[in-house]
């Protein structure tokens, strides 16, 4: 059974880089047709898609964050990571990693079917 | 980019009621629409994908319909565990986008 678990600092100073890792257990991130994604949620607010990466290394990012975000993988550790540069208080949120899977007889329908529990990151000096 | 708009933002209902939550896309997204349920302090849970396909393990009282720009999540015979926040999400193209959420509360 595949499981995802986020890890990283819970407190980051303004202007620094937020770095989180998602450990994938029970399955290989380099096998199968999956995108590995990050989603965040400020307290009391809705979900914001940050970006995703495919096992080939291709990535897609939210245009609102694209200039500051990098998502990468470490296949030797079966992990993928999020780096968000030059953070401000507006980046304070619970960050989720998630797996995007697909289904479809003729076209690929994609959906986030597996999620980590989320980790709270606070940006404050 | 595709914008997703849900209505209502909040909804009060009683156990046993039937409720419907709507989601509108800013462009035609075919059936590339998913629904999630989120409870406080928890990760979202996939309920419906491809507009109307029920995720494995999700009770059959949940159903989805629609295509193009207008979609609906219907919950028949509300159970106590259904009171949560619901989000739609388009998977037509990146960047993925979510609706703002609908909070379903007990009346």
Short mmCIF file of C-alpha atoms in Angstrom, two decimals:
data_model
loop_
_atom_site.label_atom_id
_atom_site.label_comp_id
_atom_site.label_asym_id
_atom_site.label_seq_id
_atom_site.Cartn_x
_atom_site.Cartn_y
_atom_site.Cartn_z
CA UNK A 1 0.00 0.00 0.00
CA UNK A 2 1.56 3.25 -1.16
CA UNK A 3 1.82 6.00 1.44
CA UNK A 4 3.12 9.57 1.30
CA UNK A 5 4.67 11.51 4.16
CA UNK A 6 5.83 15.12 4.15
CA UNK A 7 8.79 16.30 6.17
CA UNK A 8 10.71 19.51 6.62
CA UNK A 9 11.10 22.58 8.82
CA UNK A 10 7.95 23.93 10.39
CA UNK A 11 9.35 27.45 10.59
CA UNK A 12 11.07 29.40 7.83
CA UNK A 13 12.30 32.99 7.95
CA UNK A 14 11.06 35.54 5.42
CA UNK A 15 13.15 35.74 2.24
CA UNK A 16 14.56 32.26 2.81
CA UNK A 17 13.79 29.03 1.00
CA UNK A 18 11.08 26.63 2.09
CA UNK A 19 12.21 23.05 1.49
CA UNK A 20 9.97 20.04 1.96
CA UNK A 21 10.36 16.39 1.12
CA UNK A 22 7.71 13.79 0.42
CA UNK A 23 8.74 10.25 1.21
CA UNK A 24 6.93 7.61 -0.81
CA UNK A 25 6.67 4.16 0.74
CA UNK A 26 5.14 0.99 -0.64
CA UNK A 27 5.89 1.80 -4.27
CA UNK A 28 8.52 3.33 -6.53
CA UNK A 29 8.14 6.93 -7.74
CA UNK A 30 9.95 6.01 -10.94
CA UNK A 31 7.50 3.30 -11.91
CA UNK A 32 4.04 3.68 -13.26
CA UNK A 33 2.18 6.51 -14.87
CA UNK A 34 1.97 9.05 -12.07
CA UNK A 35 2.55 12.70 -11.43
CA UNK A 36 3.91 13.64 -8.03
CA UNK A 37 2.33 16.85 -6.82
CA UNK A 38 2.31 19.55 -4.16
CA UNK A 39 -0.80 21.39 -2.92
CA UNK A 40 -1.02 23.93 -0.12
CA UNK A 41 -3.74 25.33 2.09
CA UNK A 42 -3.49 28.50 4.20
CA UNK A 43 -5.32 28.27 7.50
CA UNK A 44 -9.06 28.52 6.99
CA UNK A 45 -8.75 28.82 3.22
CA UNK A 46 -9.03 26.66 0.14
CA UNK A 47 -6.63 24.42 -1.73
CA UNK A 48 -3.96 25.84 -4.03
CA UNK A 49 -2.16 23.65 -6.55
CA UNK A 50 1.58 24.34 -6.53
CA UNK A 51 2.89 22.01 -9.19
CA UNK A 52 3.80 18.48 -10.19
CA UNK A 53 6.49 16.36 -11.70
CA UNK A 54 6.48 13.21 -13.79
CA UNK A 55 8.97 10.39 -13.32
CA UNK A 56 10.64 11.49 -16.56
CA UNK A 57 11.51 14.75 -14.84
CA UNK A 58 9.02 16.96 -16.66
CA UNK A 59 7.31 19.52 -14.48
CA UNK A 60 4.33 21.87 -14.43
CA UNK A 61 3.98 24.78 -12.04
CA UNK A 62 1.29 27.21 -10.96
CA UNK A 63 2.07 30.42 -12.89
CA UNK A 64 1.54 32.45 -9.73
CA UNK A 65 4.46 30.62 -8.08
CA UNK A 66 6.49 29.51 -11.09
CA UNK A 67 9.32 31.99 -10.63
CA UNK A 68 9.98 30.71 -7.09
CA UNK A 69 9.20 26.99 -7.24
CA UNK A 70 11.20 23.90 -8.05
CA UNK A 71 9.92 20.33 -7.72
CA UNK A 72 12.47 17.57 -8.05
CA UNK A 73 12.93 13.90 -7.31
CA UNK A 74 15.51 11.71 -5.64
CA UNK A 75 14.82 8.24 -6.97
CA UNK A 76 17.57 6.70 -4.83
CA UNK A 77 15.59 7.73 -1.74
CA UNK A 78 12.16 7.33 -3.36
CA UNK A 79 11.36 10.93 -2.51
CA UNK A 80 10.33 14.10 -4.25
CA UNK A 81 10.87 17.61 -3.00
CA UNK A 82 9.52 21.13 -3.05
CA UNK A 83 11.68 24.23 -2.92
CA UNK A 84 9.93 27.60 -2.64
CA UNK A 85 12.28 30.56 -2.68
CA UNK A 86 11.98 34.05 -1.24
CA UNK A 87 9.08 33.20 1.04
CA UNK A 88 6.83 35.69 2.78
CA UNK A 89 4.11 35.38 5.38
CA UNK A 90 1.68 34.69 2.53
CA UNK A 91 3.39 31.33 2.03
CA UNK A 92 2.36 30.17 5.51
CA UNK A 93 0.18 27.12 4.94
CA UNK A 94 -0.26 23.40 5.33
CA UNK A 95 1.62 21.75 2.49
CA UNK A 96 0.41 18.44 1.09
CA UNK A 97 2.19 16.09 -1.25
CA UNK A 98 -0.04 13.97 -3.43
CA UNK A 99 -0.01 11.43 -6.22
CA UNK A 100 -1.88 12.16 -9.43
CA UNK A 101 -3.09 9.02 -11.17
CA UNK A 102 -4.91 8.51 -14.42
CA UNK A 103 -7.71 6.42 -15.82
CA UNK A 104 -9.58 6.25 -19.04
CA UNK A 105 -10.58 3.94 -21.89
CA UNK A 106 -9.53 6.41 -24.60
CA UNK A 107 -8.35 9.56 -22.87
CA UNK A 108 -6.45 10.09 -19.64
CA UNK A 109 -8.49 11.44 -16.78
CA UNK A 110 -6.19 12.61 -14.00
CA UNK A 111 -7.01 12.90 -10.31
CA UNK A 112 -5.22 13.21 -6.95
CA UNK A 113 -5.95 9.86 -5.38
CA UNK A 114 -3.31 9.62 -2.68
CA UNK A 115 -2.32 12.36 -0.23
CA UNK A 116 0.11 12.84 2.59
CA UNK A 117 -1.19 14.08 5.93
CA UNK A 118 0.18 17.54 5.34
CA UNK A 119 2.74 19.60 7.20
CA UNK A 120 2.34 23.12 8.54
CA UNK A 121 4.97 25.61 7.47
CA UNK A 122 5.00 29.01 9.11
CA UNK A 123 6.96 31.89 7.64
CA UNK A 124 8.01 34.22 10.40
CA UNK A 125 11.11 35.89 11.75
CA UNK B 1 -5.88 29.15 -17.01
CA UNK B 2 -9.19 27.62 -15.98
CA UNK B 3 -11.05 29.17 -13.06
CA UNK B 4 -13.41 27.04 -11.00
CA UNK B 5 -16.37 28.51 -9.12
CA UNK B 6 -18.40 26.55 -6.61
CA UNK B 7 -21.80 27.34 -5.18
CA UNK B 8 -22.95 27.66 -2.57
CA UNK B 9 -19.95 28.55 -0.38
CA UNK B 10 -21.74 27.05 2.58
CA UNK B 11 -24.77 24.89 3.06
CA UNK B 12 -26.77 23.74 6.08
CA UNK B 13 -28.59 20.44 5.93
CA UNK B 14 -29.90 17.67 8.14
CA UNK B 15 -29.07 14.00 8.35
CA UNK B 16 -31.09 12.20 5.71
CA UNK B 17 -31.31 15.19 3.36
CA UNK B 18 -30.26 15.23 -0.26
CA UNK B 19 -27.88 18.04 -1.20
CA UNK B 20 -26.30 19.28 -4.38
CA UNK B 21 -23.15 21.34 -4.85
CA UNK B 22 -22.39 22.93 -8.18
CA UNK B 23 -19.11 23.77 -9.85
CA UNK B 24 -18.65 25.92 -12.93
CA UNK B 25 -15.53 26.08 -15.08
CA UNK B 26 -14.46 29.21 -16.93
CA UNK B 27 -14.00 27.19 -20.11
CA UNK B 28 -15.10 23.87 -21.54
CA UNK B 29 -13.26 21.15 -19.64
CA UNK B 30 -15.16 18.15 -20.95
CA UNK B 31 -15.44 15.65 -18.12
CA UNK B 32 -12.06 16.51 -16.56
CA UNK B 33 -13.57 17.27 -13.19
CA UNK B 34 -12.88 15.75 -9.78
CA UNK B 35 -14.53 16.13 -6.39
CA UNK B 36 -12.82 15.91 -3.00
CA UNK B 37 -14.02 15.85 0.59
CA UNK B 38 -11.95 17.41 3.34
CA UNK B 39 -12.51 17.20 7.07
CA UNK B 40 -10.78 19.55 9.55
CA UNK B 41 -7.12 18.75 10.05
CA UNK B 42 -7.15 16.06 7.37
CA UNK B 43 -5.98 15.73 3.80
CA UNK B 44 -8.56 15.90 1.02
CA UNK B 45 -10.10 12.61 -0.03
CA UNK B 46 -11.00 11.82 -3.64
CA UNK B 47 -14.69 11.09 -4.09
CA UNK B 48 -15.43 11.40 -7.80
CA UNK B 49 -13.17 11.54 -10.86
CA UNK B 50 -13.92 12.10 -14.53
CA UNK B 51 -17.07 13.97 -13.49
CA UNK B 52 -19.08 10.89 -12.53
CA UNK B 53 -16.83 7.94 -11.69
CA UNK B 54 -16.99 6.90 -8.05
CA UNK B 55 -13.62 6.32 -6.41
CA UNK B 56 -13.20 2.88 -4.92
CA UNK B 57 -14.50 2.67 -1.37
CA UNK B 58 -16.66 5.80 -1.59
CA UNK B 59 -20.31 5.23 -0.64
CA UNK B 60 -22.80 5.14 -3.47
CA UNK B 61 -24.82 8.00 -1.96
CA UNK B 62 -22.22 10.26 -3.57
CA UNK B 63 -22.66 10.92 -7.27
CA UNK B 64 -21.34 13.36 -9.83
CA UNK B 65 -22.75 14.66 -13.07
CA UNK B 66 -22.11 17.23 -15.74
CA UNK B 67 -19.77 18.01 -18.58
CA UNK B 68 -18.41 21.04 -20.36
CA UNK B 69 -18.62 23.90 -17.87
CA UNK B 70 -21.29 22.85 -15.36
CA UNK B 71 -20.97 20.05 -12.84
CA UNK B 72 -22.84 18.82 -9.78
CA UNK B 73 -21.94 16.73 -6.76
CA UNK B 74 -25.01 15.16 -5.18
CA UNK B 75 -25.12 13.49 -1.80
CA UNK B 76 -28.21 11.40 -1.11
CA UNK B 77 -29.36 10.65 2.40
CA UNK B 78 -26.72 12.67 4.27
CA UNK B 79 -24.89 10.83 7.00
CA UNK B 80 -23.21 12.46 10.02
CA UNK B 81 -19.77 11.74 8.58
CA UNK B 82 -20.59 13.69 5.40
CA UNK B 83 -20.44 17.08 7.08
CA UNK B 84 -17.20 18.46 5.68
CA UNK B 85 -15.87 20.81 3.03
CA UNK B 86 -16.09 19.78 -0.61
CA UNK B 87 -13.86 20.95 -3.45
CA UNK B 88 -14.07 20.53 -7.19
CA UNK B 89 -10.88 20.46 -9.27
CA UNK B 90 -10.30 20.55 -13.00
CA UNK B 91 -7.78 18.20 -14.58
CA UNK B 92 -8.27 19.40 -18.14
CA UNK B 93 -4.87 21.05 -18.25
CA UNK B 94 -2.16 22.41 -15.99
CA UNK B 95 -2.19 24.43 -13.92
CA UNK B 96 -4.71 22.39 -12.02
CA UNK B 97 -7.22 24.53 -10.17
CA UNK B 98 -9.69 24.02 -7.37
CA UNK B 99 -12.99 25.60 -6.56
CA UNK B 100 -13.07 27.72 -3.42
CA UNK B 101 -14.86 25.01 -1.47
CA UNK B 102 -18.35 24.37 -0.10
CA UNK B 103 -18.70 23.86 3.63
CA UNK B 104 -21.52 21.50 4.46
CA UNK B 105 -22.78 22.03 7.99
CA UNK B 106 -25.34 20.36 10.17
CA UNK B 107 -28.62 22.25 10.47
#
